[in-house]
Amino acid sequence: MSYDKTIAQAARTELERRRSQAEKTARQNLEGFLSNCPRAKEISRELAKNSAGAARAVLSGGNVHEELEQRKKLGLALREEYEELLKAHGLTRHDIEPRYSCSECRDTGFVDGRMCGCHRALRRSIAYRQLSAGLPLEQCTFQSFLLDYYEGDPAAKKRMKEILDTCRKYAENLRPRSSNLLFWGGTGLGKTHLSLAIANAAIEKGFGVVYGSAQKFALAIEKERFSREDSVGTANSLKECDLLILDDLGVEFSSPYSDAAIYDVVNERLMAERPTIISTNLDPSGLEKRYGERFASRIVGGYALMRFKGRDVRVQKLNR
Ligand SMILES: [Zn+2]
């Protein structure tokens, strides 16, 4: 998966921040310890002298075995004493050595010249965050989904209660191969609210979530088509993220290229069994009209269809 330069740069900056933070903390702890414990400072000097002496002995040739043994013993004793002093100051060796977030690459992002797993994960999460930027995630939770708006219509209220329960369970049991959901119904019935509530729960669980309107993604894909940069970012992120939430499908501008790209995303995720949630105002026959029979049959066959009912919640909120 290739990323555009801003994502690569942001990942490098974050790694650098982690690394220097870990090193700074260790340095501060060490300096604090040494200034409170003159004996530890002395030991550091003696240890340095001891290893310099060992090197001299080796260079001088002759029978150095005995001297080296002695110096080894001295070194061990000094190190032991140092550990004791650390303990007496409520510290361990870990406190005066950098605690990197990733012990594999020590927050450099590379192991033996190859990109570390933590670096790849970081780039992915930055890419997803960029794609999902500006979402009202905090406002849209399961708790804040009010069924009162469906009060006048018992059938709709019952249906929406079922949908709410299903979504809650879906979020609780979310796995890498969870099923796909299609939220279908008119504007303002809570489709976006519930899909954001699922996104919240998924992010909480550490899933790489990409959320956005079909319109936004179609425009990004169309733009990247003509971009000279080696970035196939959006389409790939949509295909590869752990959970994709495609909002408002069917109202995006239509071009054969972006329609094909959206079909491609939906299809590849089905094949790879990666969960997707789509919300749309279109019913299945509307989907067929808009995207063709092949697309509609993929959706009908591969998604749990959930029809939202009731009156426009947004209008009701305004009236209150
Ligand atoms: Zn790493």
PDB file of C-alpha atoms and ligand atoms in Angstrom:
ATOM      1  CA  MET A   1       0.000   0.000   0.000  1.00  0.00           C
ATOM      2  CA  SER A   2       1.498   3.320  -0.913  1.00  0.00           C
ATOM      3  CA  TYR A   3       0.778   6.541   0.884  1.00  0.00           C
ATOM      4  CA  ASP A   4       1.065  10.108  -0.106  1.00  0.00           C
ATOM      5  CA  LYS A   5       3.962  12.145   1.188  1.00  0.00           C
ATOM      6  CA  THR A   6       2.035  13.960   3.911  1.00  0.00           C
ATOM      7  CA  ILE A   7       1.127  10.667   5.595  1.00  0.00           C
ATOM      8  CA  ALA A   8       4.692   9.360   5.364  1.00  0.00           C
ATOM      9  CA  GLN A   9       5.944  12.635   6.834  1.00  0.00           C
ATOM     10  CA  ALA A  10       3.364  12.635   9.635  1.00  0.00           C
ATOM     11  CA  ALA A  11       4.367   9.076  10.560  1.00  0.00           C
ATOM     12  CA  ARG A  12       8.061  10.042  10.640  1.00  0.00           C
ATOM     13  CA  THR A  13       7.293  13.036  12.846  1.00  0.00           C
ATOM     14  CA  GLU A  14       5.283  10.890  15.240  1.00  0.00           C
ATOM     15  CA  LEU A  15       8.058   8.266  15.469  1.00  0.00           C
ATOM     16  CA  GLU A  16      10.587  10.989  16.147  1.00  0.00           C
ATOM     17  CA  ARG A  17       8.343  12.423  18.849  1.00  0.00           C
ATOM     18  CA  ARG A  18       7.986   9.012  20.519  1.00  0.00           C
ATOM     19  CA  ARG A  19      11.713   8.348  20.324  1.00  0.00           C
ATOM     20  CA  SER A  20      12.841  11.687  21.697  1.00  0.00           C
ATOM     21  CA  GLN A  21      10.191  11.594  24.409  1.00  0.00           C
ATOM     22  CA  ALA A  22      11.419   8.169  25.582  1.00  0.00           C
ATOM     23  CA  GLU A  23      15.036   9.309  25.494  1.00  0.00           C
ATOM     24  CA  LYS A  24      14.338  12.595  27.228  1.00  0.00           C
ATOM     25  CA  THR A  25      12.490  10.909  30.082  1.00  0.00           C
ATOM     26  CA  ALA A  26      15.317   8.402  30.547  1.00  0.00           C
ATOM     27  CA  ARG A  27      17.915  11.189  30.493  1.00  0.00           C
ATOM     28  CA  GLN A  28      16.013  13.247  33.038  1.00  0.00           C
ATOM     29  CA  ASN A  29      15.613  10.256  35.334  1.00  0.00           C
ATOM     30  CA  LEU A  30      19.306   9.452  35.061  1.00  0.00           C
ATOM     31  CA  GLU A  31      20.415  13.033  35.690  1.00  0.00           C
ATOM     32  CA  GLY A  32      18.085  13.289  38.681  1.00  0.00           C
ATOM     33  CA  PHE A  33      19.423  10.030  40.084  1.00  0.00           C
ATOM     34  CA  LEU A  34      23.077  10.931  39.612  1.00  0.00           C
ATOM     35  CA  SER A  35      22.685  14.337  41.190  1.00  0.00           C
ATOM     36  CA  ASN A  36      20.964  12.803  44.217  1.00  0.00           C
ATOM     37  CA  CYS A  37      23.415   9.971  44.525  1.00  0.00           C
ATOM     38  CA  PRO A  38      27.107  10.970  44.367  1.00  0.00           C
ATOM     39  CA  ARG A  39      28.198   7.351  44.841  1.00  0.00           C
ATOM     40  CA  ALA A  40      26.369   6.336  41.633  1.00  0.00           C
ATOM     41  CA  LYS A  41      28.263   9.046  39.769  1.00  0.00           C
ATOM     42  CA  GLU A  42      31.490   7.663  41.160  1.00  0.00           C
ATOM     43  CA  ILE A  43      30.532   4.143  40.108  1.00  0.00           C
ATOM     44  CA  SER A  44      29.918   5.336  36.547  1.00  0.00           C
ATOM     45  CA  ARG A  45      33.434   6.804  36.480  1.00  0.00           C
ATOM     46  CA  GLU A  46      34.943   3.659  37.995  1.00  0.00           C
ATOM     47  CA  LEU A  47      33.157   1.468  35.473  1.00  0.00           C
ATOM     48  CA  ALA A  48      34.534   3.533  32.630  1.00  0.00           C
ATOM     49  CA  LYS A  49      38.032   3.376  34.100  1.00  0.00           C
ATOM     50  CA  ASN A  50      37.665  -0.374  34.580  1.00  0.00           C
ATOM     51  CA  SER A  51      36.774  -1.077  30.973  1.00  0.00           C
ATOM     52  CA  ALA A  52      39.517   1.257  29.728  1.00  0.00           C
ATOM     53  CA  GLY A  53      41.952  -0.705  31.941  1.00  0.00           C
ATOM     54  CA  ALA A  54      40.730  -3.995  30.462  1.00  0.00           C
ATOM     55  CA  ALA A  55      41.304  -2.695  26.962  1.00  0.00           C
ATOM     56  CA  ARG A  56      44.831  -1.548  27.880  1.00  0.00           C
ATOM     57  CA  ALA A  57      45.626  -4.944  29.376  1.00  0.00           C
ATOM     58  CA  VAL A  58      44.548  -6.696  26.187  1.00  0.00           C
ATOM     59  CA  LEU A  59      46.615  -4.340  24.030  1.00  0.00           C
ATOM     60  CA  SER A  60      49.702  -4.803  26.186  1.00  0.00           C
ATOM     61  CA  GLY A  61      49.777  -8.519  25.320  1.00  0.00           C
ATOM     62  CA  GLY A  62      51.359 -11.126  27.594  1.00  0.00           C
ATOM     63  CA  ASN A  63      49.369 -13.113  30.090  1.00  0.00           C
ATOM     64  CA  VAL A  64      46.373 -10.924  30.716  1.00  0.00           C
ATOM     65  CA  HIS A  65      43.976 -13.641  31.767  1.00  0.00           C
ATOM     66  CA  GLU A  66      44.194 -12.967  35.476  1.00  0.00           C
ATOM     67  CA  GLU A  67      43.885  -9.213  35.171  1.00  0.00           C
ATOM     68  CA  LEU A  68      40.830  -9.547  32.949  1.00  0.00           C
ATOM     69  CA  GLU A  69      39.191 -11.902  35.411  1.00  0.00           C
ATOM     70  CA  GLN A  70      39.771  -9.416  38.200  1.00  0.00           C
ATOM     71  CA  ARG A  71      38.400  -6.545  36.187  1.00  0.00           C
ATOM     72  CA  LYS A  72      35.359  -8.592  35.236  1.00  0.00           C
ATOM     73  CA  LYS A  73      34.648  -9.290  38.909  1.00  0.00           C
ATOM     74  CA  LEU A  74      35.107  -5.635  39.777  1.00  0.00           C
ATOM     75  CA  GLY A  75      32.761  -4.620  36.975  1.00  0.00           C
ATOM     76  CA  LEU A  76      30.084  -7.009  38.187  1.00  0.00           C
ATOM     77  CA  ALA A  77      30.383  -5.795  41.757  1.00  0.00           C
ATOM     78  CA  LEU A  78      30.159  -2.167  40.655  1.00  0.00           C
ATOM     79  CA  ARG A  79      27.091  -2.869  38.531  1.00  0.00           C
ATOM     80  CA  GLU A  80      25.441  -4.702  41.401  1.00  0.00           C
ATOM     81  CA  GLU A  81      26.101  -1.801  43.711  1.00  0.00           C
ATOM     82  CA  TYR A  82      24.660   0.553  41.121  1.00  0.00           C
ATOM     83  CA  GLU A  83      21.469  -1.524  40.903  1.00  0.00           C
ATOM     84  CA  GLU A  84      21.163  -1.447  44.691  1.00  0.00           C
ATOM     85  CA  LEU A  85      21.499   2.320  44.704  1.00  0.00           C
ATOM     86  CA  LEU A  86      18.832   2.608  42.011  1.00  0.00           C
ATOM     87  CA  LYS A  87      16.518   0.490  44.116  1.00  0.00           C
ATOM     88  CA  ALA A  88      17.209   2.618  47.173  1.00  0.00           C
ATOM     89  CA  HIS A  89      16.080   5.640  45.134  1.00  0.00           C
ATOM     90  CA  GLY A  90      12.894   3.882  44.062  1.00  0.00           C
ATOM     91  CA  LEU A  91      14.139   3.318  40.515  1.00  0.00           C
ATOM     92  CA  THR A  92      14.970   0.394  38.247  1.00  0.00           C
ATOM     93  CA  ARG A  93      17.216   0.112  35.220  1.00  0.00           C
ATOM     94  CA  HIS A  94      14.128   0.573  33.034  1.00  0.00           C
ATOM     95  CA  ASP A  95      13.639   4.073  34.403  1.00  0.00           C
ATOM     96  CA  ILE A  96      17.039   5.303  33.292  1.00  0.00           C
ATOM     97  CA  GLU A  97      16.921   3.603  29.891  1.00  0.00           C
ATOM     98  CA  PRO A  98      14.577   4.841  27.154  1.00  0.00           C
ATOM     99  CA  ARG A  99      11.235   3.072  27.163  1.00  0.00           C
ATOM    100  CA  TYR A 100      10.412   2.944  23.485  1.00  0.00           C
ATOM    101  CA  SER A 101       6.819   2.322  22.382  1.00  0.00           C
ATOM    102  CA  CYS A 102       8.190  -0.361  20.078  1.00  0.00           C
ATOM    103  CA  SER A 103      11.018  -2.485  21.380  1.00  0.00           C
ATOM    104  CA  GLU A 104      11.530  -4.046  17.922  1.00  0.00           C
ATOM    105  CA  CYS A 105      12.687  -0.878  16.175  1.00  0.00           C
ATOM    106  CA  ARG A 106      13.269   1.355  19.220  1.00  0.00           C
ATOM    107  CA  ASP A 107      10.868   3.838  17.603  1.00  0.00           C
ATOM    108  CA  THR A 108      13.063   4.332  14.563  1.00  0.00           C
ATOM    109  CA  GLY A 109      10.428   2.718  12.331  1.00  0.00           C
ATOM    110  CA  PHE A 110      12.923   0.340  10.744  1.00  0.00           C
ATOM    111  CA  VAL A 111      14.487  -3.007  11.613  1.00  0.00           C
ATOM    112  CA  ASP A 112      17.500  -4.008   9.493  1.00  0.00           C
ATOM    113  CA  GLY A 113      16.476  -1.548   6.822  1.00  0.00           C
ATOM    114  CA  ARG A 114      12.920  -2.888   6.600  1.00  0.00           C
ATOM    115  CA  MET A 115       9.841  -1.003   7.705  1.00  0.00           C
ATOM    116  CA  CYS A 116       8.740  -2.101  11.158  1.00  0.00           C
ATOM    117  CA  GLY A 117       5.180  -3.279  11.776  1.00  0.00           C
ATOM    118  CA  CYS A 118       4.587  -0.372  14.155  1.00  0.00           C
ATOM    119  CA  HIS A 119       5.524   2.077  11.399  1.00  0.00           C
ATOM    120  CA  ARG A 120       3.094   0.483   8.948  1.00  0.00           C
ATOM    121  CA  ALA A 121       0.342   0.500  11.574  1.00  0.00           C
ATOM    122  CA  LEU A 122       1.062   4.151  12.307  1.00  0.00           C
ATOM    123  CA  ARG A 123       0.798   5.144   8.651  1.00  0.00           C
ATOM    124  CA  ARG A 124      -2.437   3.243   8.344  1.00  0.00           C
ATOM    125  CA  SER A 125      -3.983   4.900  11.356  1.00  0.00           C
ATOM    126  CA  ILE A 126      -2.909   8.358  10.139  1.00  0.00           C
ATOM    127  CA  ALA A 127      -4.431   7.640   6.731  1.00  0.00           C
ATOM    128  CA  TYR A 128      -7.681   6.497   8.296  1.00  0.00           C
ATOM    129  CA  ARG A 129      -7.801   9.486  10.603  1.00  0.00           C
ATOM    130  CA  GLN A 130      -7.326  11.825   7.635  1.00  0.00           C
ATOM    131  CA  LEU A 131     -10.085  10.111   5.703  1.00  0.00           C
ATOM    132  CA  SER A 132     -12.478  10.266   8.622  1.00  0.00           C
ATOM    133  CA  ALA A 133     -11.544  13.809   9.675  1.00  0.00           C
ATOM    134  CA  GLY A 134     -14.160  16.195  11.015  1.00  0.00           C
ATOM    135  CA  LEU A 135     -16.728  13.688  12.218  1.00  0.00           C
ATOM    136  CA  PRO A 136     -19.155  14.455  15.063  1.00  0.00           C
ATOM    137  CA  LEU A 137     -18.146  11.167  16.706  1.00  0.00           C
ATOM    138  CA  GLU A 138     -18.675  12.321  20.297  1.00  0.00           C
ATOM    139  CA  GLN A 139     -22.280  13.392  19.756  1.00  0.00           C
ATOM    140  CA  CYS A 140     -23.354  10.185  18.058  1.00  0.00           C
ATOM    141  CA  THR A 141     -23.446   7.319  20.547  1.00  0.00           C
ATOM    142  CA  PHE A 142     -25.966   4.563  21.211  1.00  0.00           C
ATOM    143  CA  GLN A 143     -26.967   6.378  24.420  1.00  0.00           C
ATOM    144  CA  SER A 144     -27.782   9.569  22.558  1.00  0.00           C
ATOM    145  CA  PHE A 145     -29.974   7.774  20.004  1.00  0.00           C
ATOM    146  CA  LEU A 146     -33.462   8.717  21.225  1.00  0.00           C
ATOM    147  CA  LEU A 147     -36.430   6.569  20.382  1.00  0.00           C
ATOM    148  CA  ASP A 148     -38.847   9.350  21.510  1.00  0.00           C
ATOM    149  CA  TYR A 149     -38.685  10.759  18.017  1.00  0.00           C
ATOM    150  CA  TYR A 150     -40.609   7.706  16.826  1.00  0.00           C
ATOM    151  CA  GLU A 151     -43.293   8.110  19.526  1.00  0.00           C
ATOM    152  CA  GLY A 152     -46.219   8.898  17.245  1.00  0.00           C
ATOM    153  CA  ASP A 153     -45.697   5.770  15.176  1.00  0.00           C
ATOM    154  CA  PRO A 154     -45.618   2.540  17.238  1.00  0.00           C
ATOM    155  CA  ALA A 155     -44.654   0.341  14.281  1.00  0.00           C
ATOM    156  CA  ALA A 156     -41.719   2.597  13.401  1.00  0.00           C
ATOM    157  CA  LYS A 157     -40.690   2.810  17.042  1.00  0.00           C
ATOM    158  CA  LYS A 158     -40.673  -0.972  17.384  1.00  0.00           C
ATOM    159  CA  ARG A 159     -38.644  -1.314  14.190  1.00  0.00           C
ATOM    160  CA  MET A 160     -36.155   1.327  15.302  1.00  0.00           C
ATOM    161  CA  LYS A 161     -35.787  -0.294  18.716  1.00  0.00           C
ATOM    162  CA  GLU A 162     -34.887  -3.551  16.950  1.00  0.00           C
ATOM    163  CA  ILE A 163     -32.402  -1.767  14.716  1.00  0.00           C
ATOM    164  CA  LEU A 164     -30.839   0.005  17.695  1.00  0.00           C
ATOM    165  CA  ASP A 165     -30.443  -3.326  19.532  1.00  0.00           C
ATOM    166  CA  THR A 166     -28.998  -5.021  16.456  1.00  0.00           C
ATOM    167  CA  CYS A 167     -26.473  -2.204  15.954  1.00  0.00           C
ATOM    168  CA  ARG A 168     -25.466  -2.275  19.592  1.00  0.00           C
ATOM    169  CA  LYS A 169     -24.872  -6.023  19.457  1.00  0.00           C
ATOM    170  CA  TYR A 170     -23.055  -5.673  16.169  1.00  0.00           C
ATOM    171  CA  ALA A 171     -20.690  -3.136  17.736  1.00  0.00           C
ATOM    172  CA  GLU A 172     -20.172  -5.248  20.851  1.00  0.00           C
ATOM    173  CA  ASN A 173     -19.326  -8.355  18.866  1.00  0.00           C
ATOM    174  CA  LEU A 174     -17.393  -6.643  16.110  1.00  0.00           C
ATOM    175  CA  ARG A 175     -14.685  -8.885  14.666  1.00  0.00           C
ATOM    176  CA  PRO A 176     -12.425  -8.648  11.618  1.00  0.00           C
ATOM    177  CA  ARG A 177     -14.929 -10.760   9.683  1.00  0.00           C
ATOM    178  CA  SER A 178     -18.195  -9.352  10.955  1.00  0.00           C
ATOM    179  CA  SER A 179     -21.112  -9.214   8.561  1.00  0.00           C
ATOM    180  CA  ASN A 180     -22.019  -6.263   6.347  1.00  0.00           C
ATOM    181  CA  LEU A 181     -24.923  -3.951   7.020  1.00  0.00           C
ATOM    182  CA  LEU A 182     -26.998  -1.866   4.647  1.00  0.00           C
ATOM    183  CA  PHE A 183     -28.974   0.926   6.294  1.00  0.00           C
ATOM    184  CA  TRP A 184     -31.722   1.903   3.954  1.00  0.00           C
ATOM    185  CA  GLY A 185     -34.433   4.536   4.372  1.00  0.00           C
ATOM    186  CA  GLY A 186     -35.320   8.204   4.002  1.00  0.00           C
ATOM    187  CA  THR A 187     -33.276  11.173   5.168  1.00  0.00           C
ATOM    188  CA  GLY A 188     -33.116  11.971   8.875  1.00  0.00           C
ATOM    189  CA  LEU A 189     -34.044   8.567  10.267  1.00  0.00           C
ATOM    190  CA  GLY A 190     -30.833   8.050  12.210  1.00  0.00           C
ATOM    191  CA  LYS A 191     -28.766   6.056   9.712  1.00  0.00           C
ATOM    192  CA  THR A 192     -25.751   8.299  10.103  1.00  0.00           C
ATOM    193  CA  HIS A 193     -26.175   8.504  13.870  1.00  0.00           C
ATOM    194  CA  LEU A 194     -26.125   4.732  14.294  1.00  0.00           C
ATOM    195  CA  SER A 195     -23.270   4.159  11.899  1.00  0.00           C
ATOM    196  CA  LEU A 196     -21.216   6.768  13.778  1.00  0.00           C
ATOM    197  CA  ALA A 197     -22.111   5.029  17.050  1.00  0.00           C
ATOM    198  CA  ILE A 198     -20.744   1.782  15.593  1.00  0.00           C
ATOM    199  CA  ALA A 199     -17.640   3.643  14.367  1.00  0.00           C
ATOM    200  CA  ASN A 200     -17.093   4.963  17.895  1.00  0.00           C
ATOM    201  CA  ALA A 201     -17.252   1.499  19.384  1.00  0.00           C
ATOM    202  CA  ALA A 202     -14.989   0.095  16.674  1.00  0.00           C
ATOM    203  CA  ILE A 203     -12.338   2.790  17.185  1.00  0.00           C
ATOM    204  CA  GLU A 204     -12.509   2.115  20.907  1.00  0.00           C
ATOM    205  CA  LYS A 205     -11.736  -1.531  20.183  1.00  0.00           C
ATOM    206  CA  GLY A 206      -8.698  -0.542  18.148  1.00  0.00           C
ATOM    207  CA  PHE A 207     -10.182  -1.208  14.712  1.00  0.00           C
ATOM    208  CA  GLY A 208      -8.883   0.830  11.795  1.00  0.00           C
ATOM    209  CA  VAL A 209     -12.096   2.580  10.803  1.00  0.00           C
ATOM    210  CA  VAL A 210     -12.655   4.681   7.727  1.00  0.00           C
ATOM    211  CA  TYR A 211     -15.845   6.673   7.723  1.00  0.00           C
ATOM    212  CA  GLY A 212     -17.092   9.119   5.162  1.00  0.00           C
ATOM    213  CA  SER A 213     -19.683  10.000   2.599  1.00  0.00           C
ATOM    214  CA  ALA A 214     -19.675   8.284  -0.763  1.00  0.00           C
ATOM    215  CA  GLN A 215     -19.549  11.793  -2.233  1.00  0.00           C
ATOM    216  CA  LYS A 216     -16.286  12.628  -0.465  1.00  0.00           C
ATOM    217  CA  PHE A 217     -14.647   9.342  -1.441  1.00  0.00           C
ATOM    218  CA  ALA A 218     -15.830   9.530  -5.045  1.00  0.00           C
ATOM    219  CA  LEU A 219     -14.293  13.006  -5.353  1.00  0.00           C
ATOM    220  CA  ALA A 220     -11.027  11.886  -3.740  1.00  0.00           C
ATOM    221  CA  ILE A 221     -10.784   8.834  -5.989  1.00  0.00           C
ATOM    222  CA  GLU A 222     -11.534  10.941  -9.056  1.00  0.00           C
ATOM    223  CA  LYS A 223      -8.882  13.488  -8.036  1.00  0.00           C
ATOM    224  CA  GLU A 224      -6.236  10.864  -7.375  1.00  0.00           C
ATOM    225  CA  ARG A 225      -6.888   9.396 -10.774  1.00  0.00           C
ATOM    226  CA  PHE A 226      -5.302  12.441 -12.357  1.00  0.00           C
ATOM    227  CA  SER A 227      -2.735  13.082  -9.670  1.00  0.00           C
ATOM    228  CA  ARG A 228       0.811  12.470 -10.697  1.00  0.00           C
ATOM    229  CA  GLU A 229       1.868  11.438  -7.238  1.00  0.00           C
ATOM    230  CA  ASP A 230       2.326   7.797  -6.593  1.00  0.00           C
ATOM    231  CA  SER A 231      -0.650   7.725  -4.310  1.00  0.00           C
ATOM    232  CA  VAL A 232      -3.500   5.333  -4.649  1.00  0.00           C
ATOM    233  CA  GLY A 233      -4.336   6.223  -1.081  1.00  0.00           C
ATOM    234  CA  THR A 234      -8.100   6.589  -0.875  1.00  0.00           C
ATOM    235  CA  ALA A 235      -9.234   3.529  -2.830  1.00  0.00           C
ATOM    236  CA  ASN A 236      -6.692   1.351  -1.053  1.00  0.00           C
ATOM    237  CA  SER A 237      -7.587   2.623   2.391  1.00  0.00           C
ATOM    238  CA  LEU A 238     -11.247   1.981   1.628  1.00  0.00           C
ATOM    239  CA  LYS A 239     -10.433  -1.557   0.581  1.00  0.00           C
ATOM    240  CA  GLU A 240      -8.040  -2.383   3.367  1.00  0.00           C
ATOM    241  CA  CYS A 241      -9.357  -0.765   6.537  1.00  0.00           C
ATOM    242  CA  ASP A 242     -10.844  -3.045   9.202  1.00  0.00           C
ATOM    243  CA  LEU A 243     -14.247  -1.415   9.036  1.00  0.00           C
ATOM    244  CA  LEU A 244     -15.506   0.826   6.253  1.00  0.00           C
ATOM    245  CA  ILE A 245     -18.568   2.982   6.751  1.00  0.00           C
ATOM    246  CA  LEU A 246     -19.824   4.413   3.522  1.00  0.00           C
ATOM    247  CA  ASP A 247     -22.403   7.073   4.246  1.00  0.00           C
ATOM    248  CA  ASP A 248     -25.071   8.389   1.903  1.00  0.00           C
ATOM    249  CA  LEU A 249     -24.371   6.133  -1.031  1.00  0.00           C
ATOM    250  CA  GLY A 250     -26.203   7.178  -4.169  1.00  0.00           C
ATOM    251  CA  VAL A 251     -26.085  10.960  -3.833  1.00  0.00           C
ATOM    252  CA  GLU A 252     -22.452  11.321  -4.936  1.00  0.00           C
ATOM    253  CA  PHE A 253     -21.707  12.667  -8.385  1.00  0.00           C
ATOM    254  CA  SER A 254     -21.579   9.904 -10.898  1.00  0.00           C
ATOM    255  CA  SER A 255     -18.866   9.085 -13.371  1.00  0.00           C
ATOM    256  CA  PRO A 256     -18.194   5.689 -14.898  1.00  0.00           C
ATOM    257  CA  TYR A 257     -14.773   5.786 -13.236  1.00  0.00           C
ATOM    258  CA  SER A 258     -15.957   6.580  -9.699  1.00  0.00           C
ATOM    259  CA  ASP A 259     -18.927   4.184  -9.968  1.00  0.00           C
ATOM    260  CA  ALA A 260     -16.551   1.418 -11.013  1.00  0.00           C
ATOM    261  CA  ALA A 261     -14.178   2.342  -8.188  1.00  0.00           C
ATOM    262  CA  ILE A 262     -16.984   2.126  -5.626  1.00  0.00           C
ATOM    263  CA  TYR A 263     -18.116  -1.212  -7.011  1.00  0.00           C
ATOM    264  CA  ASP A 264     -14.533  -2.365  -6.821  1.00  0.00           C
ATOM    265  CA  VAL A 265     -14.244  -1.338  -3.151  1.00  0.00           C
ATOM    266  CA  VAL A 266     -17.503  -3.046  -2.198  1.00  0.00           C
ATOM    267  CA  ASN A 267     -16.630  -6.172  -4.164  1.00  0.00           C
ATOM    268  CA  GLU A 268     -13.078  -6.535  -2.854  1.00  0.00           C
ATOM    269  CA  ARG A 269     -14.213  -6.129   0.721  1.00  0.00           C
ATOM    270  CA  LEU A 270     -16.842  -8.815   0.221  1.00  0.00           C
ATOM    271  CA  MET A 271     -14.236 -11.173  -1.197  1.00  0.00           C
ATOM    272  CA  ALA A 272     -11.813 -10.452   1.630  1.00  0.00           C
ATOM    273  CA  GLU A 273     -14.657 -10.692   4.193  1.00  0.00           C
ATOM    274  CA  ARG A 274     -13.918  -7.280   5.645  1.00  0.00           C
ATOM    275  CA  PRO A 275     -16.981  -5.686   7.205  1.00  0.00           C
ATOM    276  CA  THR A 276     -18.653  -2.710   5.561  1.00  0.00           C
ATOM    277  CA  ILE A 277     -21.622  -0.617   6.581  1.00  0.00           C
ATOM    278  CA  ILE A 278     -23.407   1.314   3.862  1.00  0.00           C
ATOM    279  CA  SER A 279     -26.186   3.799   4.399  1.00  0.00           C
ATOM    280  CA  THR A 280     -28.341   4.999   1.539  1.00  0.00           C
ATOM    281  CA  ASN A 281     -31.643   6.634   0.681  1.00  0.00           C
ATOM    282  CA  LEU A 282     -32.038   4.204  -2.193  1.00  0.00           C
ATOM    283  CA  ASP A 283     -34.009   1.000  -1.939  1.00  0.00           C
ATOM    284  CA  PRO A 284     -32.574  -2.119  -3.603  1.00  0.00           C
ATOM    285  CA  SER A 285     -34.257  -1.335  -6.904  1.00  0.00           C
ATOM    286  CA  GLY A 286     -32.935   2.215  -6.703  1.00  0.00           C
ATOM    287  CA  LEU A 287     -29.441   0.813  -6.147  1.00  0.00           C
ATOM    288  CA  GLU A 288     -29.872  -1.351  -9.211  1.00  0.00           C
ATOM    289  CA  LYS A 289     -30.969   1.624 -11.294  1.00  0.00           C
ATOM    290  CA  ARG A 290     -28.048   3.721 -10.082  1.00  0.00           C
ATOM    291  CA  TYR A 291     -25.196   1.177 -10.093  1.00  0.00           C
ATOM    292  CA  GLY A 292     -26.462  -1.666 -12.229  1.00  0.00           C
ATOM    293  CA  GLU A 293     -27.681  -5.145 -11.512  1.00  0.00           C
ATOM    294  CA  ARG A 294     -24.291  -6.604 -10.683  1.00  0.00           C
ATOM    295  CA  PHE A 295     -23.732  -4.102  -7.857  1.00  0.00           C
ATOM    296  CA  ALA A 296     -27.283  -4.441  -6.478  1.00  0.00           C
ATOM    297  CA  SER A 297     -27.083  -8.224  -6.386  1.00  0.00           C
ATOM    298  CA  ARG A 298     -23.721  -8.070  -4.567  1.00  0.00           C
ATOM    299  CA  ILE A 299     -25.343  -5.878  -1.913  1.00  0.00           C
ATOM    300  CA  VAL A 300     -28.566  -7.866  -1.581  1.00  0.00           C
ATOM    301  CA  GLY A 301     -26.592 -11.112  -1.377  1.00  0.00           C
ATOM    302  CA  GLY A 302     -23.806  -9.969   0.906  1.00  0.00           C
ATOM    303  CA  TYR A 303     -25.377  -7.483   3.305  1.00  0.00           C
ATOM    304  CA  ALA A 304     -27.949  -7.620   6.076  1.00  0.00           C
ATOM    305  CA  LEU A 305     -30.562  -5.146   4.862  1.00  0.00           C
ATOM    306  CA  MET A 306     -31.985  -2.904   7.550  1.00  0.00           C
ATOM    307  CA  ARG A 307     -34.844  -0.649   6.636  1.00  0.00           C
ATOM    308  CA  PHE A 308     -35.153   2.522   8.706  1.00  0.00           C
ATOM    309  CA  LYS A 309     -38.645   3.873   9.323  1.00  0.00           C
ATOM    310  CA  GLY A 310     -40.318   6.943  10.786  1.00  0.00           C
ATOM    311  CA  ARG A 311     -40.412  10.673  10.153  1.00  0.00           C
ATOM    312  CA  ASP A 312     -37.407  12.879   9.633  1.00  0.00           C
ATOM    313  CA  VAL A 313     -35.782  13.197  13.067  1.00  0.00           C
ATOM    314  CA  ARG A 314     -33.956  16.369  12.086  1.00  0.00           C
ATOM    315  CA  VAL A 315     -37.213  18.146  11.260  1.00  0.00           C
ATOM    316  CA  GLN A 316     -38.696  16.974  14.571  1.00  0.00           C
ATOM    317  CA  LYS A 317     -35.673  18.255  16.472  1.00  0.00           C
ATOM    318  CA  LEU A 318     -36.081  21.665  14.863  1.00  0.00           C
ATOM    319  CA  ASN A 319     -39.763  21.726  15.809  1.00  0.00           C
ATOM    320  CA  ARG A 320     -39.046  21.023  19.467  1.00  0.00           C
TER     321      ARG A 320
HETATM  322 ZN    ZN B   1       8.621  -0.686  15.536  1.00  0.00          ZN
END
